[in-house]
Tab-separated table of C-alpha atoms in Angstrom:
chain	number	residue	atom	x	y	z
A	20	MET	CA	67.150	80.843	89.129
A	21	SER	CA	69.431	80.891	92.161
A	22	GLU	CA	70.868	84.162	93.382
A	23	ARG	CA	74.444	85.065	92.537
A	24	LYS	CA	77.030	84.332	95.202
A	25	ILE	CA	78.385	87.334	97.090
A	26	ILE	CA	82.119	87.787	96.584
A	27	GLY	CA	84.557	89.361	99.022
A	28	LEU	CA	88.145	90.258	98.181
A	29	SER	CA	90.801	90.530	100.891
A	30	LEU	CA	94.092	92.304	100.157
A	31	ALA	CA	97.122	91.528	102.298
A	32	SER	CA	99.729	93.816	103.765
A	33	GLY	CA	103.212	93.843	102.274
A	34	GLY	CA	104.630	97.315	101.678
A	35	GLY	CA	105.794	97.778	98.099
A	36	ARG	CA	104.578	94.256	97.272
A	37	GLY	CA	101.061	95.686	97.456
A	38	MET	CA	101.476	96.930	93.878
A	39	ALA	CA	100.551	93.386	92.814
A	40	HIS	CA	97.031	93.985	94.143
A	41	ILE	CA	96.417	96.398	91.272
A	42	GLY	CA	97.142	93.736	88.665
A	43	VAL	CA	94.805	91.304	90.402
A	44	LEU	CA	91.995	93.856	90.483
A	45	GLN	CA	92.496	94.688	86.808
A	46	VAL	CA	92.091	91.044	85.770
A	47	LEU	CA	89.033	90.446	87.964
A	48	THR	CA	87.426	93.556	86.500
A	49	GLU	CA	88.269	92.624	82.913
A	50	HIS	CA	86.724	89.179	83.370
A	51	HIS	CA	83.584	90.568	84.996
A	52	ILE	CA	84.197	88.904	88.367
A	53	PRO	CA	81.994	90.999	90.639
A	54	ILE	CA	83.580	92.289	93.826
A	55	ASP	CA	80.778	92.971	96.289
A	56	MET	CA	82.977	93.989	99.215
A	57	ILE	CA	86.673	94.488	99.869
A	58	SER	CA	88.975	94.466	102.885
A	59	GLY	CA	92.626	95.189	103.426
A	60	SER	CA	95.451	95.732	105.872
A	61	SER	CA	98.388	98.103	105.419
A	62	ALA	CA	99.356	98.154	101.701
A	63	GLY	CA	96.188	96.169	101.029
A	64	ALA	CA	94.185	98.853	102.827
A	65	LEU	CA	95.617	101.546	100.566
A	66	VAL	CA	94.640	99.678	97.398
A	67	ALA	CA	91.254	98.628	98.815
A	68	ALA	CA	90.436	102.237	99.697
A	69	ILE	CA	91.448	103.541	96.275
A	70	TYR	CA	89.485	100.826	94.457
A	71	ALA	CA	86.382	101.263	96.622
A	72	ALA	CA	86.464	105.001	95.917
A	73	GLY	CA	86.021	104.261	92.216
A	74	THR	CA	89.457	105.319	90.965
A	75	ASP	CA	90.333	103.957	87.519
A	76	LEU	CA	92.803	101.076	87.881
A	77	TYR	CA	94.728	101.844	84.700
A	78	MET	CA	95.114	105.506	85.563
A	79	LEU	CA	96.296	104.374	88.987
A	80	GLU	CA	98.919	102.095	87.417
A	81	LYS	CA	100.271	104.891	85.225
A	82	TYR	CA	100.469	107.256	88.185
A	83	LEU	CA	102.187	104.806	90.535
A	84	CYS	CA	104.787	103.966	87.897
A	85	THR	CA	105.914	107.597	88.013
A	86	LEU	CA	106.581	107.662	91.764
A	87	VAL	CA	110.083	107.767	93.215
A	88	PRO	CA	111.048	107.316	96.899
A	89	LYS	CA	111.149	111.053	97.655
A	90	ASP	CA	107.472	111.262	96.665
A	91	ILE	CA	106.431	109.038	99.577
A	92	ILE	CA	109.182	109.334	102.183
A	93	ASP	CA	109.169	112.268	104.595
A	94	PRO	CA	111.603	111.680	107.480
A	95	THR	CA	110.685	112.764	110.980
A	96	MET	CA	111.975	112.431	114.534
A	97	VAL	CA	112.239	108.834	115.767
A	98	THR	CA	110.835	110.018	119.104
A	99	ARG	CA	107.486	110.552	117.373
A	100	GLY	CA	107.037	106.810	116.936
A	101	GLY	CA	108.537	106.284	113.496
A	102	ILE	CA	111.175	107.504	111.091
A	103	ILE	CA	108.610	108.543	108.443
A	104	SER	CA	105.742	110.930	109.164
A	105	GLY	CA	103.476	109.524	106.454
A	106	ASN	CA	102.072	112.919	105.465
A	107	LYS	CA	103.086	112.503	101.830
A	108	VAL	CA	101.382	109.120	101.598
A	109	SER	CA	98.273	110.540	103.276
A	110	GLU	CA	97.996	113.299	100.687
A	111	ILE	CA	98.423	110.880	97.794
A	112	VAL	CA	95.734	108.552	99.146
A	113	ARG	CA	93.418	111.453	99.985
A	114	THR	CA	93.574	112.578	96.359
A	115	LEU	CA	93.149	109.076	94.929
A	116	THR	CA	90.154	108.390	97.187
A	117	HIS	CA	88.552	111.749	96.333
A	118	ASP	CA	88.504	112.670	100.035
A	119	LEU	CA	85.571	110.303	100.587
A	120	ASN	CA	84.383	108.887	103.880
A	121	ILE	CA	84.313	105.113	104.258
A	122	GLU	CA	80.507	105.058	104.138
A	123	GLN	CA	80.557	106.785	100.735
A	124	THR	CA	82.398	104.056	98.822
A	125	LYS	CA	80.881	102.287	95.806
A	126	ILE	CA	81.109	98.937	97.635
A	127	PRO	CA	81.577	98.141	101.344
A	128	CYS	CA	85.218	98.700	102.258
A	129	PHE	CA	86.627	97.260	105.483
A	130	ILE	CA	89.933	98.719	106.611
A	131	GLY	CA	91.480	97.617	109.860
A	132	ALA	CA	94.303	98.758	112.116
A	133	ALA	CA	95.667	97.627	115.458
A	134	ASP	CA	94.503	99.627	118.475
A	135	LEU	CA	97.619	100.270	120.577
A	136	GLU	CA	95.690	100.381	123.852
A	137	THR	CA	93.367	97.382	123.489
A	138	SER	CA	95.538	95.267	121.134
A	139	GLU	CA	92.409	94.656	119.058
A	140	TYR	CA	91.905	94.778	115.304
A	141	HIS	CA	89.644	97.763	114.731
A	142	ILE	CA	87.518	98.144	111.586
A	143	PHE	CA	86.913	101.812	110.776
A	144	GLU	CA	83.316	102.835	110.056
A	145	HIS	CA	82.928	106.632	110.058
A	146	THR	CA	86.216	108.231	109.109
A	147	LYS	CA	87.921	109.435	105.957
A	148	LEU	CA	89.155	106.664	103.706
A	149	TYR	CA	92.643	108.088	103.548
A	150	GLU	CA	92.872	108.409	107.338
A	151	ALA	CA	91.835	104.783	107.854
A	152	ALA	CA	94.292	103.606	105.202
A	153	ARG	CA	97.110	105.679	106.691
A	154	ALA	CA	96.434	104.195	110.143
A	155	SER	CA	96.401	100.686	108.715
A	156	MET	CA	99.856	101.143	107.153
A	157	ALA	CA	101.580	102.588	110.241
A	158	ILE	CA	104.378	100.010	110.333
A	159	PRO	CA	105.802	100.062	113.873
A	160	GLY	CA	109.029	102.024	114.036
A	161	VAL	CA	108.787	103.042	110.379
A	162	PHE	CA	105.630	105.177	110.054
A	163	THR	CA	104.326	107.242	112.941
A	164	PRO	CA	101.182	105.901	114.646
A	165	VAL	CA	97.884	107.588	113.765
A	166	LYS	CA	95.373	109.069	116.192
A	167	ILE	CA	91.701	108.798	115.190
A	168	ASP	CA	88.819	109.697	117.511
A	169	GLY	CA	91.149	109.815	120.492
A	170	ARG	CA	92.773	106.400	119.925
A	171	TRP	CA	96.190	105.476	118.560
A	172	TYR	CA	96.564	102.923	115.759
A	173	ILE	CA	99.380	101.033	114.070
A	174	ASP	CA	99.674	98.702	111.088
A	175	GLY	CA	96.718	96.357	110.668
A	176	GLY	CA	99.049	93.618	109.459
A	177	THR	CA	100.379	93.175	112.989
A	178	LEU	CA	97.116	91.388	113.841
A	179	GLN	CA	95.498	90.444	110.526
A	180	GLU	CA	97.607	90.356	107.400
A	181	LEU	CA	94.578	89.105	105.430
A	182	PRO	CA	91.332	90.403	107.006
A	183	VAL	CA	88.965	87.612	105.986
A	184	GLU	CA	86.559	87.276	108.912
A	185	VAL	CA	85.001	90.700	108.392
A	186	LEU	CA	83.967	89.687	104.862
A	187	ARG	CA	82.348	86.483	106.121
A	188	GLU	CA	80.558	88.414	108.842
A	189	HIS	CA	79.054	90.740	106.247
A	190	GLY	CA	77.697	87.969	104.069
A	191	ALA	CA	80.444	86.986	101.630
A	192	ASP	CA	79.806	83.507	100.202
A	193	VAL	CA	83.133	83.353	98.376
A	194	VAL	CA	86.286	84.995	99.713
A	195	ILE	CA	89.299	85.571	97.477
A	196	GLY	CA	92.540	86.518	99.187
A	197	VAL	CA	95.663	88.065	97.694
A	198	ASP	CA	98.510	86.768	99.854
A	199	LEU	CA	101.818	88.654	99.666
A	200	SER	CA	103.706	86.792	102.387
A	201	ILE	CA	107.255	85.752	101.511
A	202	LYS	CA	109.848	83.228	102.610
A	203	LYS	CA	112.816	85.200	101.372
A	204	ARG	CA	116.085	84.045	102.944
A	205	PHE	CA	117.586	86.594	105.338
A	206	THR	CA	121.344	86.649	104.865
A	207	VAL	CA	123.401	87.466	107.940
A	208	THR	CA	127.203	87.656	107.784
A	209	GLU	CA	129.135	86.197	110.713
A	210	ASP	CA	131.155	89.328	111.408
A	211	LYS	CA	128.450	91.963	111.054
A	212	ALA	CA	125.095	92.208	112.779
A	213	PRO	CA	122.088	93.104	110.590
A	214	GLY	CA	120.948	96.709	110.743
A	215	ALA	CA	118.021	97.805	112.873
A	216	HIS	CA	115.826	98.584	109.858
A	217	ALA	CA	116.517	95.230	108.160
A	218	SER	CA	115.956	93.297	111.398
A	219	LEU	CA	112.693	95.083	112.100
A	220	LEU	CA	111.255	94.473	108.634
A	221	ARG	CA	112.378	90.840	108.608
A	222	ALA	CA	110.762	90.226	112.012
A	223	PHE	CA	107.584	91.891	110.752
A	224	ASN	CA	107.545	89.642	107.660
A	225	MET	CA	108.039	86.499	109.754
A	226	MET	CA	105.216	87.454	112.085
A	227	GLN	CA	102.853	88.202	109.208
A	228	ARG	CA	103.626	84.906	107.489
A	229	GLU	CA	102.787	82.946	110.640
A	230	ILE	CA	99.519	84.866	111.098
A	231	THR	CA	98.544	84.228	107.476
A	232	GLN	CA	99.250	80.498	107.723
A	233	LEU	CA	96.926	80.254	110.710
A	234	ARG	CA	94.094	81.602	108.537
A	235	GLN	CA	94.751	79.586	105.377
A	236	ASP	CA	91.571	77.526	105.596
A	237	ARG	CA	89.346	80.626	105.746
A	238	LEU	CA	89.880	81.501	102.081
A	239	ASP	CA	88.090	79.952	99.127
A	240	VAL	CA	90.698	81.129	96.617
A	241	ARG	CA	94.259	82.186	97.405
A	242	ILE	CA	96.138	84.293	94.850
A	243	LYS	CA	99.821	84.436	95.770
A	244	PRO	CA	102.023	86.645	93.577
A	245	ASP	CA	105.754	86.235	94.126
A	246	VAL	CA	106.835	89.860	94.302
A	247	SER	CA	109.505	89.369	96.945
A	248	PHE	CA	111.817	91.651	94.962
A	249	MET	CA	109.746	94.621	96.139
A	250	GLY	CA	110.935	96.152	99.409
A	251	MET	CA	108.818	97.739	102.108
A	252	LEU	CA	109.023	101.176	100.499
A	253	SER	CA	109.925	100.204	96.940
A	254	THR	CA	108.823	102.242	93.954
A	255	ALA	CA	111.182	100.741	91.357
A	256	GLY	CA	109.628	97.524	90.110
A	257	THR	CA	106.040	98.722	90.284
A	258	GLU	CA	105.259	97.834	86.666
A	259	GLU	CA	106.707	94.336	87.088
A	260	ALA	CA	104.795	93.746	90.339
A	261	ILE	CA	101.514	94.712	88.669
A	262	ARG	CA	102.290	92.384	85.750
A	263	ILE	CA	102.947	89.469	88.112
A	264	GLY	CA	99.712	90.229	89.981
A	265	ARG	CA	97.873	90.028	86.656
A	266	GLU	CA	99.454	86.695	85.759
A	267	CYS	CA	98.575	85.133	89.111
A	268	ALA	CA	94.980	86.363	88.895
A	269	GLU	CA	94.618	84.950	85.377
A	270	ARG	CA	95.798	81.536	86.604
A	271	ALA	CA	93.200	81.663	89.385
A	272	LEU	CA	90.290	82.501	87.069
A	273	PRO	CA	89.185	78.866	86.411
A	274	GLU	CA	89.014	78.197	90.158
A	275	ILE	CA	87.060	81.391	90.794
A	276	GLU	CA	84.642	80.795	87.919
A	277	ALA	CA	84.047	77.208	89.088
A	278	LEU	CA	83.052	78.475	92.538
A	279	LEU	CA	80.633	80.979	91.031
A	280	SER	CA	78.972	78.630	88.554
């Protein structure tokens, strides 16, 4: 009897759209699709960290559906590198990951962030899960950068929206990616320039979409939930985003099962 194929799951960045990752994970778990390793950038890093720590997905859904913006947004001075300090998010993720280190997870978990000095995508190996996840979601200009072991990091999605290569390098035979990139039309009125926040987030989305398209052929299965209604820091719509993630994962099941048979 041949050995079972090793499966890696890569979760994309996408702010509030990352809620769809939870629905995907629920369906894969319910259908006994084994996830041997997981990777993620930004919002995908948060969900990957929480899943790898062993947190119950249905408890997680119930909790996230109770959140409102003030639970995650803590304004700070723009001169500190971002308008949101990220301390509230850090505490939430620390609790949901049981304050574990990356090397203590139930499956290998690869979280990456962009090193501001070297411009390289750095995979964390020996830090707290919540610290790595917080660094990976440090959207430039929005969340303050994070310093770990003497180095400053920003959002992993600036370099790899879907971190696939690290899964291949660690032996994944089949890589499933949850792609949250969008092509939402950006409306600009002739008499009024778009705001700084809207322009920044739109530019970030465009950049991520181009990066993802360059890596399309590196996935075996692409799950692409349309949750474009979720904003970068959305909490309203969480239940709907999870439902859509579930539906997309269910449609992908035949393709996944065919690859594993």
